[in-house]
Amino acid sequence: MAGTALIALMTGAAHAAPAPDPLQSPMWDMQAERLFGHDRVVFDPRVHIAVPMLAENQHVFPVTLDARALPDVRRIVVLVDLDPIPVPVDFVPGKAAPWLGLRIKLDQRTPVRVAAQTADGTWHVAGLWVDAAGGGCSAPPASRAHGDWAVHLGEVRGAVWHGTDGGGAAVTRLRFSVRHPMDTGLVDTIPAYNLETVRVTAGGETMAQMTVSGSMSEDPAFTLLLPAGETRPITIAMRDSNGREFTGRLP
Amino acid sequence: MNRLTRRGALAMLGASALAVPVHAERFAGHYRPQAEPLAEGVWLVRGSDAPIAFENGGAIANSVILATADGPILFDCGPSQAYAQALSALAQGLTGKPPVLVLISHLHPDHALGASAFDPAIVAALPGTIAEIERDGPGMSDAMFRILADWMRETQLVIPARRLAPGELSVGGRALTLLAMNGHSGCDLVVRDHASGIVLAGDLVFHDRAPATPDADLAAWRGALDRLAAIPRTLLVPGHGPVDRDGSAIAQTRDWLAWLDAALRDAAGRGLDMTEAGDMPIPPRFARMAAARYELQRSVSHFYPAIEASVLPRIDQPEGGSQPNGGRTGNRPITK
C-alpha cells in the first residue's frame, strides 16, 4: 500500500514539478499534488499571512490572509500540512477582496500556508511553521464539555463597518460568527459534524463563497472585505454536514 | 489506487529524511538561582522577566526565602524538580536548614511544579489552589515538558497536601498573615511577613513585565489590587519583575489590566479580527514592560471570542423575524 502511494507520489512529482518547499515540510509534495494537481505553483511573498507569535490555544488559532497584492485572485485555500483535515477553508472571493480573517485548529507543530490562485491558473503560496501543542483536532470542543452546544447551534452574530483598510482605501468590512461545534470526527464517540458551505450575498448578488471543514475552530468567525459603500442588505447563508441551514441578515 | 495517503507520504520520510534538517535534541543547562537580601531573614530569588522558554528553563517567576528557627519557608518554587532542588539548596545554604514549608501562591506551573522536589506534606496551598492544580496540573505539566523538555527531567506533579486557611500562621518564630484573593487565577495567596512588613503578592502583581491572563477574571483582579494597596507594608514582591518599594507596581498592573480590557472591547467594536487586535499599538507608557506584545496576544486568545460575542449583535432570524435581542449590543464584563 505504501508502495502504491510511493509510486503515485513519484509520478505526481514528475508532472507537477513543484518548486522546492522553503518550509521543508514532510507533507508538502503530497498535499501540493492533491490540491494543485498539474497547476503551476510558485512561492510568492506577495501573499501575506498574519498569525500571532504563539499558538496560545491550539483549538482557536487566528489567521488573517491577504492576497490583495496579486492581480485577479480567483480562489484561495488555507493549507495546514500536518493536520489530519489539512484544508480548513477554500475561499472564492468573488466581489470581496482576496483577504480573509478566520480561526483554525492545529493538531501539532505544522506549516500553515495560504495558496492563492490567479486567473492564469497559477497558485501563489506563502506560509510559515507554527509551533502548537497537540490535540487541536482531536479533543472535544468546549461546548461539548459544557453540554450546551445544541442550545446555541446556529446562532449568528455579525456587523458591518464602513471604513478604510490598512492602506487607507475605502472598504466595507463584514464580520460574522456562527455557533457550531465543528466536530472533526476524530474524537471518540463524536461523529464529524461541521459547517460545509458559506455564501455571502448583497442585494441578492453573490459576494463570496467558502467551503469549510472541521479544522475550522468551533464557533467559526469570519472577517471579509466587501467593496466600498456596499449598502445593500447582506445575507450570509450557511449549510452544515447534516443539511441544516443557518442564515444571518444585515442590516 | 492512485490516491495519495498520509501514510504513504510518511513512508517517504525515510527516504527524504537525509535532505530534511532534523531538530537535534537540546540538553538543559543548570539553574543558578541567586538570593538577594530584602530584610533580616528574607531573600528574593528573581525569575527572568521573559516568556517561558527553553532558553530560561522556565525559571521566570520570583520566589522568596523566609528564614525561621525550624528551617526556611519557600514562597513559590519554580517550574521543575531541578529548579526547586537548586532553590532548596540555596535556602539551606543561607539558613543552615532544609525547607520546612513550601507555600504555593497559585496553580500556574512556573510557580507550582517545583513542588516535585519536596515531600507533599510540607507543600501547602489554599484549598482553591489545590483544586485548580488537581484540575489543570496534568495539562500544565504536559505543556511545560513540551516547551522545556530536558529541563523538566524527573518533575512529577505533586499536589500540595497541606491545606492553608486564611489568617495568621506562625512557623519557627516567624509570624505570617495569609490572605486569600482571586483575579489572576481562581485562587491567589498573598502573604504578609510581620517582622519585615514585606508583602508577597504572587501573580496578582506584575512589575515591568506584562501580566499573564490565562485564568484571569479582570474585575476580580482589580478588586484584589485595591485590597493589596490597602495592606500596610515596607515593600512588595511581585510574582514577576523587580521589587516594588513605592506602590508603582500595583498601579502599573492595574493600568495594564484596565487598558487591556478597554482596548480589546474597542478592537471588537471596530470589527478587528484576533490577529489585528493582537497587533494593535501598545501605549508608550508600557514600554518598560517586558513581554508586552507576547502577553497582549495571549490575552487576545483568552478574552477576544467572549468579548466579540458580547459586542456583535445576533443577526440570525428565527421564525417571527425579530432579532433575538433586538439587535442591541451586549456589555458583559470580561470573565473567563
XYZ file of C-alpha atoms in Angstrom:
587
model
C 0.000 0.000 0.000
C 2.821 2.321 0.912
C 4.493 1.199 -2.305
C 1.488 2.218 -4.400
C 1.396 5.595 -2.729
C 5.106 5.974 -3.263
C 4.793 5.340 -6.964
C 1.854 7.735 -7.132
C 3.881 10.348 -5.332
C 6.838 9.977 -7.652
C 4.580 10.194 -10.699
C 2.910 13.223 -9.200
C 6.245 14.847 -8.577
C 7.236 14.179 -12.180
C 4.351 16.021 -13.814
C 3.664 18.739 -11.214
C 7.362 19.576 -10.689
C 6.662 21.920 -7.784
C 9.369 24.280 -6.599
C 11.351 23.031 -3.594
C 9.385 23.788 -0.440
C 11.029 26.644 1.501
C 9.478 25.240 4.695
C 10.848 21.735 4.004
C 7.613 20.172 5.139
C 7.412 16.368 5.049
C 3.874 16.597 3.658
C 4.278 19.324 1.028
C 4.704 17.119 -2.026
C 1.654 15.059 -1.205
C -0.539 17.993 -0.277
C 0.532 20.039 -3.304
C -0.201 17.151 -5.645
C -3.609 16.590 -4.100
C -4.614 20.260 -4.078
C -2.948 21.729 -7.116
C -2.566 18.763 -9.474
C -0.998 19.943 -12.724
C -1.312 23.665 -11.957
C 1.788 25.826 -11.736
C 2.848 26.538 -8.155
C 5.159 29.363 -7.058
C 6.216 30.540 -3.619
C 5.326 34.215 -3.635
C 5.994 36.872 -0.980
C 3.075 38.920 -2.332
C 0.802 36.545 -0.415
C 0.694 37.598 3.238
C -0.283 35.511 6.219
C -0.607 37.107 9.655
C -0.682 34.964 12.795
C 0.097 35.605 16.479
C 3.624 34.961 17.746
C 2.428 31.896 19.620
C -0.415 29.396 19.428
C -1.826 30.085 22.885
C -4.863 27.932 22.126
C -4.452 25.217 19.518
C -8.242 24.992 19.212
C -8.597 28.651 18.202
C -5.652 29.862 16.150
C -6.338 33.106 14.287
C -5.090 33.553 10.736
C -5.506 36.634 8.574
C -4.584 36.161 4.933
C -4.058 38.855 2.336
C -3.512 38.264 -1.385
C -4.503 41.775 -2.487
C -1.025 42.363 -3.927
C -1.818 39.766 -6.626
C -3.910 40.536 -9.724
C -7.152 38.657 -10.380
C -7.277 36.185 -7.496
C -9.937 33.553 -8.192
C -9.566 31.151 -5.296
C -7.668 30.881 -2.012
C -7.061 27.792 0.088
C -5.518 27.581 3.533
C -3.317 24.516 3.903
C -2.184 23.138 7.248
C 0.266 20.461 6.135
C 0.274 18.238 9.218
C -3.374 18.470 10.226
C -5.484 15.354 9.697
C -8.004 17.679 7.975
C -5.493 19.851 6.135
C -7.730 22.409 4.390
C -9.878 24.430 6.826
C -11.182 26.774 4.140
C -11.452 27.001 0.371
C -12.408 30.594 -0.433
C -13.755 32.058 -3.666
C -13.534 35.800 -3.037
C -15.714 36.840 -5.982
C -16.551 40.507 -5.407
C -14.864 40.521 -1.993
C -11.193 41.334 -1.575
C -8.789 38.356 -1.603
C -8.413 38.870 2.151
C -9.884 36.791 4.942
C -9.777 36.571 8.730
C -10.521 33.138 10.173
C -9.676 30.793 13.066
C -8.430 27.266 12.725
C -7.428 24.236 14.780
C -3.847 22.994 14.911
C -3.162 19.377 15.714
C 0.595 19.740 16.173
C 3.573 21.864 15.106
C 2.948 22.368 11.406
C 3.367 24.616 8.399
C 0.360 26.907 7.878
C 0.056 28.187 4.325
C -2.059 30.321 2.098
C -2.341 29.463 -1.594
C -3.972 31.991 -3.905
C -4.844 31.065 -7.484
C -4.757 33.828 -10.076
C -6.707 33.889 -13.340
C -3.834 32.235 -15.263
C -4.228 29.161 -13.040
C -1.006 29.699 -11.092
C -1.047 29.093 -7.346
C 0.899 31.649 -5.298
C 1.896 30.149 -1.961
C 3.244 31.595 1.278
C 3.407 30.139 4.768
C 5.285 29.605 7.970
C 5.865 26.994 10.633
C 3.666 27.342 13.702
C 4.537 25.615 16.947
C 1.474 24.229 18.684
C 0.613 21.780 21.419
C -1.180 18.672 20.212
C -4.837 17.840 20.078
C -6.456 20.817 18.366
C -8.378 18.445 16.117
C -8.665 15.505 18.478
C -10.052 16.967 21.679
C -13.754 17.683 22.063
C -14.921 21.289 21.621
C -15.699 23.360 24.696
C -19.438 23.341 24.031
C -19.428 19.527 24.089
C -17.769 19.681 27.504
C -20.320 22.287 28.671
C -23.083 20.230 27.069
C -24.832 23.322 25.684
C -23.820 23.178 22.026
C -27.278 22.228 20.775
C -28.914 25.096 22.682
C -26.840 27.657 20.808
C -26.425 25.873 17.465
C -26.803 28.232 14.547
C -26.776 31.494 16.485
C -25.297 34.015 14.056
C -23.708 37.290 15.147
C -22.323 39.950 12.886
C -21.933 43.554 11.887
C -20.766 45.756 9.026
C -18.319 48.650 9.211
C -17.777 51.258 6.518
C -14.178 52.355 6.842
C -10.758 52.006 5.353
C -8.410 49.067 5.031
C -4.805 49.105 6.247
C -3.683 51.047 3.171
C -6.306 53.780 3.561
C -8.627 52.607 0.758
C -12.364 52.679 1.496
C -13.843 49.275 2.199
C -16.909 47.609 3.700
C -15.822 45.266 6.460
C -18.094 42.331 7.300
C -17.602 40.185 10.381
C -19.794 37.302 11.389
C -19.682 34.206 13.545
C -21.921 31.191 13.953
C -22.266 28.865 16.913
C -21.338 25.405 15.682
C -19.337 22.587 17.353
C -17.348 21.898 14.153
C -16.732 18.318 15.267
C -13.815 16.810 13.392
C -14.884 13.173 13.681
C -11.501 12.483 15.306
C -12.844 12.416 18.859
C -14.036 9.063 20.173
C -17.867 8.777 20.130
C -18.396 12.187 18.456
C -19.010 11.863 14.709
C -17.943 14.581 12.282
C -20.400 17.450 12.222
C -19.300 20.697 10.671
C -20.277 23.692 8.650
C -19.666 22.978 4.967
C -20.631 25.982 2.869
C -20.868 29.721 3.427
C -22.268 32.126 0.851
C -22.357 35.881 1.291
C -24.699 37.923 -0.905
C -25.504 41.639 -1.076
C -28.846 42.560 -2.595
C -29.047 39.007 -3.914
C -25.700 39.264 -5.721
C -23.071 36.740 -4.684
C -20.127 38.443 -3.000
C -18.028 35.497 -1.765
C -18.263 31.764 -1.173
C -16.403 29.382 1.116
C -16.194 25.664 1.617
C -15.088 24.938 5.158
C -14.135 21.822 7.113
C -13.894 20.531 10.654
C -10.444 22.051 11.074
C -12.070 25.468 11.347
C -12.410 26.405 15.002
C -15.547 25.744 16.977
C -17.995 28.658 16.582
C -16.335 29.815 13.338
C -15.759 33.536 12.888
C -15.023 35.241 9.578
C -13.912 38.692 8.503
C -14.383 39.729 4.859
C -13.691 42.952 2.979
C -16.516 43.840 0.587
C -16.405 46.657 -1.980
C -16.571 50.180 -0.532
C -20.023 51.611 0.058
C -21.848 48.266 -0.088
C -25.155 49.277 1.479
C -27.475 46.641 0.072
C -28.898 44.086 2.529
C -26.328 41.373 3.195
C -27.296 37.743 3.644
C -24.990 35.052 4.976
C -26.277 31.620 4.048
C -24.600 28.597 5.637
C -25.205 24.872 5.457
C -23.712 22.134 7.625
C -22.921 18.469 7.069
C -26.352 17.427 8.391
C -28.031 19.684 5.838
C -29.051 22.259 8.421
C -29.149 25.801 7.134
C -28.289 28.921 9.088
C -28.866 32.450 7.885
C -27.683 35.844 9.050
C -29.038 39.128 7.682
C -27.589 42.640 7.823
C -28.536 45.376 8.310
C -5.410 3.096 -6.213
C -3.783 6.277 -7.392
C -4.999 8.131 -4.302
C -2.283 9.608 -2.154
C -2.378 8.840 1.509
C -0.917 10.456 4.544
C 0.581 7.107 5.479
C 2.167 6.814 2.035
C 3.726 10.230 2.288
C 5.005 9.484 5.763
C 6.618 6.355 4.383
C 8.511 8.666 2.063
C 10.019 10.323 5.067
C 12.506 7.538 5.478
C 13.894 8.314 2.038
C 13.774 12.084 2.348
C 14.962 12.391 5.926
C 18.538 12.929 4.824
C 17.507 16.067 2.947
C 15.437 17.498 5.788
C 17.238 19.181 8.686
C 16.498 17.280 11.861
C 15.973 19.170 15.081
C 18.738 17.949 17.323
C 17.824 17.205 20.910
C 18.863 20.025 23.199
C 20.063 19.407 26.718
C 19.217 21.563 29.675
C 21.817 23.673 31.400
C 21.967 24.239 35.138
C 19.684 26.506 37.100
C 21.648 29.072 39.087
C 19.144 30.863 41.327
C 20.588 33.877 43.160
C 19.364 35.197 46.521
C 19.010 38.938 47.016
C 18.531 40.012 50.677
C 15.399 42.104 51.276
C 15.338 42.201 55.108
C 16.584 40.212 58.094
C 15.963 36.557 57.149
C 14.141 37.401 53.872
C 15.634 36.823 50.419
C 14.251 37.325 46.928
C 15.126 34.884 44.143
C 14.350 36.635 40.856
C 12.911 34.951 37.807
C 13.812 36.066 34.329
C 11.260 38.636 33.067
C 10.521 36.681 29.910
C 8.061 34.196 28.463
C 8.573 30.563 29.457
C 11.198 29.297 27.020
C 13.821 26.601 26.722
C 16.478 29.300 26.959
C 15.460 30.209 30.536
C 14.396 26.756 31.682
C 11.017 28.176 32.663
C 12.615 29.994 35.621
C 10.593 33.172 35.092
C 8.752 33.568 38.402
C 10.065 35.157 41.579
C 10.475 33.052 44.734
C 11.067 34.238 48.290
C 13.001 32.551 51.111
C 11.897 33.312 54.689
C 14.189 32.074 57.489
C 12.616 30.538 60.626
C 14.046 28.737 63.620
C 12.679 25.458 62.219
C 14.096 25.972 58.722
C 13.287 28.233 55.766
C 9.866 28.774 54.226
C 9.776 28.976 50.424
C 7.139 31.117 48.730
C 6.756 29.545 45.267
C 9.262 27.031 43.991
C 9.686 27.387 40.247
C 8.798 25.204 37.273
C 10.695 21.962 37.757
C 12.332 19.392 40.009
C 15.820 20.654 39.154
C 14.928 24.301 39.800
C 13.329 23.529 43.147
C 16.334 21.430 44.177
C 18.634 24.344 43.384
C 16.325 26.737 45.251
C 16.166 24.383 48.224
C 19.980 24.117 48.310
C 20.241 27.901 48.128
C 17.841 28.279 51.084
C 19.703 25.655 53.076
C 22.997 27.423 52.372
C 21.571 30.704 53.656
C 19.833 29.339 56.750
C 21.671 26.134 57.578
C 18.478 24.062 57.442
C 16.352 22.405 54.749
C 12.990 23.965 53.881
C 10.264 23.303 56.430
C 7.347 24.661 54.417
C 6.694 25.435 50.725
C 3.853 27.860 50.007
C 2.325 27.726 46.509
C 0.771 31.081 45.574
C -1.451 29.777 42.753
C -1.793 26.980 40.226
C 0.460 28.164 37.413
C 3.318 25.843 36.501
C 6.128 28.421 36.679
C 5.296 28.746 40.411
C 3.944 25.338 41.354
C 5.587 22.421 39.538
C 8.788 22.691 41.580
C 6.749 21.072 44.371
C 8.033 17.872 42.784
C 11.261 18.258 44.800
C 9.562 18.169 48.219
C 7.630 15.854 50.499
C 3.984 16.712 49.653
C 3.328 17.009 53.407
C 5.338 20.260 53.565
C 3.842 21.694 50.359
C 0.929 23.966 51.222
C -1.679 25.948 49.305
C -5.159 27.370 49.738
C -7.899 24.779 49.055
C -8.965 26.617 45.900
C -5.451 26.383 44.502
C -5.211 22.696 45.387
C -8.446 22.061 43.478
C -7.139 24.009 40.479
C -3.841 22.106 40.469
C -5.774 18.829 40.613
C -7.872 20.019 37.655
C -5.205 21.629 35.436
C -1.918 20.215 36.720
C -1.601 17.324 34.246
C -2.245 19.584 31.232
C 0.134 22.251 32.528
C 2.781 19.640 33.165
C 2.409 18.329 29.598
C 2.743 21.852 28.226
C 5.888 22.517 30.265
C 7.501 19.253 29.172
C 6.737 20.165 25.546
C 8.448 23.557 25.819
C 11.194 22.849 28.369
C 11.973 19.212 27.575
C 15.152 18.199 29.400
C 14.796 20.994 31.982
C 11.706 19.158 33.276
C 13.517 15.863 33.827
C 12.169 13.914 36.847
C 9.493 16.529 37.526
C 6.350 14.867 38.882
C 3.044 16.544 39.544
C 2.849 16.962 43.332
C -0.480 18.066 44.768
C 0.054 20.188 47.918
C -1.009 18.010 50.854
C -1.263 20.808 53.423
C -4.378 22.969 53.134
C -3.908 26.562 54.215
C -6.572 28.689 55.867
C -6.541 32.484 55.556
C -5.397 34.167 58.774
C -2.337 34.002 60.995
C 0.354 31.347 60.567
C 3.359 31.024 62.830
C 6.319 28.852 61.839
C 9.543 28.599 63.832
C 9.002 32.004 65.420
C 8.095 33.795 62.180
C 4.564 35.209 62.070
C 2.777 35.476 58.731
C -0.664 36.675 57.692
C -2.193 34.667 54.857
C -4.806 36.295 52.622
C -6.974 34.513 50.058
C -7.722 36.596 46.962
C -8.533 35.882 43.334
C -8.419 37.507 39.927
C -5.129 36.421 38.399
C -6.371 32.883 38.942
C -9.349 31.401 40.730
C -7.389 31.475 43.996
C -4.360 33.654 44.751
C -2.410 33.512 48.031
C -0.962 36.736 49.434
C 1.445 36.617 52.398
C 2.458 39.434 54.748
C 5.551 38.877 56.916
C 5.084 40.635 60.274
C 8.761 41.037 61.162
C 9.777 42.754 57.928
C 6.458 44.201 56.784
C 7.084 42.686 53.348
C 4.056 41.623 51.270
C 4.400 38.693 48.865
C 1.774 39.375 46.196
C 2.280 36.392 43.898
C 0.982 36.958 40.381
C -1.646 39.488 41.447
C 1.159 41.984 40.827
C 3.497 42.127 37.841
C 6.230 44.763 37.673
C 7.809 45.952 34.415
C 6.663 42.645 32.955
C 3.252 42.362 31.287
C 0.594 40.460 33.267
C -0.433 36.994 32.090
C -4.162 36.262 31.914
C -4.847 32.590 31.085
C -7.114 32.126 34.129
C -7.864 35.756 34.891
C -11.080 37.453 35.915
C -10.203 41.077 35.280
C -12.892 42.615 37.507
C -11.924 40.377 40.446
C -8.248 41.128 39.780
C -8.860 44.870 40.047
C -10.670 44.254 43.341
C -7.698 42.270 44.634
C -5.340 45.115 43.689
C -7.473 47.508 45.750
C -7.210 45.155 48.731
C -3.453 44.780 48.229
C -2.908 48.526 48.045
C -4.562 48.913 51.446
C -2.232 46.468 53.238
C 0.453 48.261 55.298
C 3.864 47.191 54.038
C 7.531 48.138 53.712
C 7.851 46.696 50.224
C 6.028 44.338 47.901
C 7.398 41.364 45.997
C 5.553 40.843 42.684
C 5.216 37.422 41.071
C 7.281 38.670 38.148
C 9.632 41.633 37.912
C 11.645 43.693 40.381
C 10.627 44.518 43.968
C 8.141 47.353 44.373
C 9.117 49.900 47.047
C 6.593 52.661 46.302
C 3.354 51.022 45.151
C 4.080 51.687 41.488
C 3.814 48.000 40.558
C 0.242 47.762 41.843
C -0.642 50.905 39.860
C 1.147 49.602 36.768
C -0.644 46.234 36.920
C -3.989 47.989 37.360
C -3.198 50.353 34.476
C -2.329 47.476 32.119
C -5.436 45.471 33.001
C -7.733 48.483 32.546
C -6.080 49.351 29.230
C -6.268 45.716 28.073
C -9.976 45.413 28.876
C -10.860 48.695 27.146
C -8.555 48.108 24.169
C -9.936 44.638 23.429
C -13.519 45.941 23.640
C -12.624 48.835 21.379
C -10.975 46.480 18.875
C -14.012 44.200 18.818
C -16.264 47.251 18.427
C -14.224 48.347 15.410
C -14.543 44.951 13.794
C -10.936 43.831 14.130
C -10.126 40.144 13.982
C -7.903 38.446 16.571
C -4.635 38.843 14.669
C -5.375 42.548 14.129
C -6.268 43.029 17.796
C -3.011 41.322 18.772
C -1.086 43.743 16.554
C -2.692 46.911 17.930
C -0.344 49.644 19.183
C 0.708 49.319 22.839
C 0.769 52.733 24.571
C 4.287 54.137 25.133
C 3.728 54.241 28.913
C 4.028 50.430 28.878
C 7.398 50.492 27.089
C 9.137 49.348 30.306
C 7.054 46.193 30.440
C 8.855 43.089 29.200
C 6.868 40.586 27.102
C 4.103 43.134 26.448
C 3.280 42.092 22.870
C 3.526 38.427 23.824
C 1.070 38.807 26.704
C -1.261 41.022 24.670
C -1.522 38.293 22.043
C -2.102 35.663 24.744
C -4.806 37.850 26.284
C -6.478 38.227 22.890
C -6.666 34.436 22.806
C -8.070 34.307 26.358
C -10.720 37.022 26.063
C -11.490 38.015 22.499
C -14.083 35.429 21.432
C -16.214 36.177 24.510
C -15.878 39.929 24.004
C -16.958 39.578 20.376
C -19.966 37.555 21.430
C -20.922 40.386 23.784
C -20.277 43.158 21.253
C -21.630 41.708 17.996
C -25.447 41.608 17.789
C -27.391 38.498 16.814
C -28.319 38.594 13.146
C -29.980 35.218 12.676
C -33.700 35.418 12.179
C -35.679 32.545 13.595
C -39.437 32.210 12.908
C -41.128 35.531 13.600
C -38.352 37.585 12.085
C -37.405 39.743 15.048
C -33.854 39.712 16.277
C -33.497 37.684 19.470
C -32.048 40.534 21.494
C -33.475 43.368 19.465
C -30.111 43.894 17.783
C -28.676 45.517 20.866
C -25.040 45.001 21.634
C -24.406 43.415 24.983
C -21.992 44.776 27.530
C -20.864 41.849 29.614
C -17.698 42.197 31.697
C -14.755 40.069 30.689
C -14.700 36.817 32.551
C -13.042 33.630 31.537
